[in-house]
Amino acid sequence: HRLDRLLAETPEPVGRSLVVFRKGNPAQTVVNYAYDYQPDVLVMGTVGHTSVRGLLIGNTAYTIIRQINCSLLAIKPESLFRV
């Protein structure tokens, strides 16, 4: 039911964009989606705090980038940038 709420709160896509929610291992789920649908770019949120590499982009995003053939825009939450 949480997914239903997220979908209801998600704004309508602009242009040819598509909002997708999937259950499963985050990295493998995104990699599988990219392989199946061949998007131009993927946009995902990231926390980026579980390792030194994770401080820059996030371990999940790093794993995904190494395995997909499209661009990935990883966005950190605002709270990480507040002083």
C-alpha positions as protocol buffer text, in pm:
chain_id: "A"
residue {
  index: 1
  type: HIS
  ca { x: 0 y: 0 z: 0 }
}
residue {
  index: 2
  type: ARG
  ca { x: 299 y: 225 z: 46 }
}
residue {
  index: 3
  type: LEU
  ca { x: 373 y: 188 z: -327 }
}
residue {
  index: 4
  type: ASP
  ca { x: 16 y: 297 z: -407 }
}
residue {
  index: 5
  type: ARG
  ca { x: 70 y: 614 z: -203 }
}
residue {
  index: 6
  type: LEU
  ca { x: 400 y: 686 z: -378 }
}
residue {
  index: 7
  type: LEU
  ca { x: 237 y: 644 z: -717 }
}
residue {
  index: 8
  type: ALA
  ca { x: -51 y: 872 z: -619 }
}
residue {
  index: 9
  type: GLU
  ca { x: 195 y: 1143 z: -502 }
}
residue {
  index: 10
  type: THR
  ca { x: 419 y: 1121 z: -810 }
}
residue {
  index: 11
  type: PRO
  ca { x: 371 y: 1409 z: -1054 }
}
residue {
  index: 12
  type: GLU
  ca { x: 279 y: 1333 z: -1414 }
}
residue {
  index: 13
  type: PRO
  ca { x: 583 y: 1268 z: -1636 }
}
residue {
  index: 14
  type: VAL
  ca { x: 694 y: 1545 z: -1870 }
}
residue {
  index: 15
  type: GLY
  ca { x: 771 y: 1466 z: -2234 }
}
residue {
  index: 16
  type: ARG
  ca { x: 883 y: 1107 z: -2282 }
}
residue {
  index: 17
  type: SER
  ca { x: 973 y: 1045 z: -1920 }
}
residue {
  index: 18
  type: LEU
  ca { x: 844 y: 750 z: -1722 }
}
residue {
  index: 19
  type: VAL
  ca { x: 828 y: 694 z: -1347 }
}
residue {
  index: 20
  type: VAL
  ca { x: 886 y: 330 z: -1247 }
}
residue {
  index: 21
  type: PHE
  ca { x: 870 y: 168 z: -903 }
}
residue {
  index: 22
  type: ARG
  ca { x: 994 y: -189 z: -860 }
}
residue {
  index: 23
  type: LYS
  ca { x: 1049 y: -423 z: -566 }
}
residue {
  index: 24
  type: GLY
  ca { x: 1371 y: -618 z: -515 }
}
residue {
  index: 25
  type: ASN
  ca { x: 1743 y: -570 z: -477 }
}
residue {
  index: 26
  type: PRO
  ca { x: 1791 y: -203 z: -582 }
}
residue {
  index: 27
  type: ALA
  ca { x: 2105 y: -243 z: -792 }
}
residue {
  index: 28
  type: GLN
  ca { x: 2001 y: -562 z: -969 }
}
residue {
  index: 29
  type: THR
  ca { x: 1645 y: -436 z: -1027 }
}
residue {
  index: 30
  type: VAL
  ca { x: 1768 y: -116 z: -1192 }
}
residue {
  index: 31
  type: VAL
  ca { x: 2030 y: -301 z: -1399 }
}
residue {
  index: 32
  type: ASN
  ca { x: 1764 y: -548 z: -1519 }
}
residue {
  index: 33
  type: TYR
  ca { x: 1528 y: -262 z: -1608 }
}
residue {
  index: 34
  type: ALA
  ca { x: 1802 y: -81 z: -1803 }
}
residue {
  index: 35
  type: TYR
  ca { x: 1889 y: -398 z: -1991 }
}
residue {
  index: 36
  type: ASP
  ca { x: 1524 y: -475 z: -2077 }
}
residue {
  index: 37
  type: TYR
  ca { x: 1407 y: -124 z: -2174 }
}
residue {
  index: 38
  type: GLN
  ca { x: 1726 y: 51 z: -2297 }
}
residue {
  index: 39
  type: PRO
  ca { x: 1646 y: 401 z: -2158 }
}
residue {
  index: 40
  type: ASP
  ca { x: 1849 y: 708 z: -2258 }
}
residue {
  index: 41
  type: VAL
  ca { x: 1898 y: 806 z: -1893 }
}
residue {
  index: 42
  type: LEU
  ca { x: 1802 y: 675 z: -1550 }
}
residue {
  index: 43
  type: VAL
  ca { x: 1738 y: 908 z: -1255 }
}
residue {
  index: 44
  type: MET
  ca { x: 1757 y: 772 z: -903 }
}
residue {
  index: 45
  type: GLY
  ca { x: 1791 y: 894 z: -548 }
}
residue {
  index: 46
  type: THR
  ca { x: 2099 y: 802 z: -347 }
}
residue {
  index: 47
  type: VAL
  ca { x: 2203 y: 826 z: 17 }
}
residue {
  index: 48
  type: GLY
  ca { x: 2576 y: 788 z: -41 }
}
residue {
  index: 49
  type: HIS
  ca { x: 2722 y: 729 z: 304 }
}
residue {
  index: 50
  type: THR
  ca { x: 2823 y: 366 z: 350 }
}
residue {
  index: 51
  type: SER
  ca { x: 3188 y: 391 z: 240 }
}
residue {
  index: 52
  type: VAL
  ca { x: 3447 y: 639 z: 112 }
}
residue {
  index: 53
  type: ARG
  ca { x: 3329 y: 571 z: -245 }
}
residue {
  index: 54
  type: GLY
  ca { x: 2971 y: 600 z: -116 }
}
residue {
  index: 55
  type: LEU
  ca { x: 3036 y: 953 z: 7 }
}
residue {
  index: 56
  type: LEU
  ca { x: 3065 y: 1065 z: -355 }
}
residue {
  index: 57
  type: ILE
  ca { x: 2785 y: 883 z: -534 }
}
residue {
  index: 58
  type: GLY
  ca { x: 2653 y: 590 z: -331 }
}
residue {
  index: 59
  type: ASN
  ca { x: 2744 y: 223 z: -345 }
}
residue {
  index: 60
  type: THR
  ca { x: 2422 y: 120 z: -519 }
}
residue {
  index: 61
  type: ALA
  ca { x: 2459 y: 391 z: -784 }
}
residue {
  index: 62
  type: TYR
  ca { x: 2824 y: 294 z: -833 }
}
residue {
  index: 63
  type: THR
  ca { x: 2726 y: -72 z: -883 }
}
residue {
  index: 64
  type: ILE
  ca { x: 2459 y: 29 z: -1134 }
}
residue {
  index: 65
  type: ILE
  ca { x: 2688 y: 262 z: -1332 }
}
residue {
  index: 66
  type: ARG
  ca { x: 2938 y: -19 z: -1382 }
}
residue {
  index: 67
  type: GLN
  ca { x: 2671 y: -245 z: -1536 }
}
residue {
  index: 68
  type: ILE
  ca { x: 2443 y: -28 z: -1752 }
}
residue {
  index: 69
  type: ASN
  ca { x: 2487 y: 121 z: -2098 }
}
residue {
  index: 70
  type: CYS
  ca { x: 2300 y: 447 z: -2043 }
}
residue {
  index: 71
  type: SER
  ca { x: 2354 y: 763 z: -1839 }
}
residue {
  index: 72
  type: LEU
  ca { x: 2263 y: 768 z: -1470 }
}
residue {
  index: 73
  type: LEU
  ca { x: 2171 y: 1082 z: -1278 }
}
residue {
  index: 74
  type: ALA
  ca { x: 2208 y: 1009 z: -906 }
}
residue {
  index: 75
  type: ILE
  ca { x: 2052 y: 1268 z: -675 }
}
residue {
  index: 76
  type: LYS
  ca { x: 2142 y: 1297 z: -306 }
}
residue {
  index: 77
  type: PRO
  ca { x: 1872 y: 1405 z: -57 }
}
residue {
  index: 78
  type: GLU
  ca { x: 1873 y: 1774 z: 37 }
}
residue {
  index: 79
  type: SER
  ca { x: 1938 y: 1696 z: 404 }
}
residue {
  index: 80
  type: LEU
  ca { x: 2294 y: 1581 z: 323 }
}
residue {
  index: 81
  type: PHE
  ca { x: 2383 y: 1927 z: 191 }
}
residue {
  index: 82
  type: ARG
  ca { x: 2256 y: 2130 z: 487 }
}
residue {
  index: 83
  type: VAL
  ca { x: 2509 y: 2277 z: 726 }
}
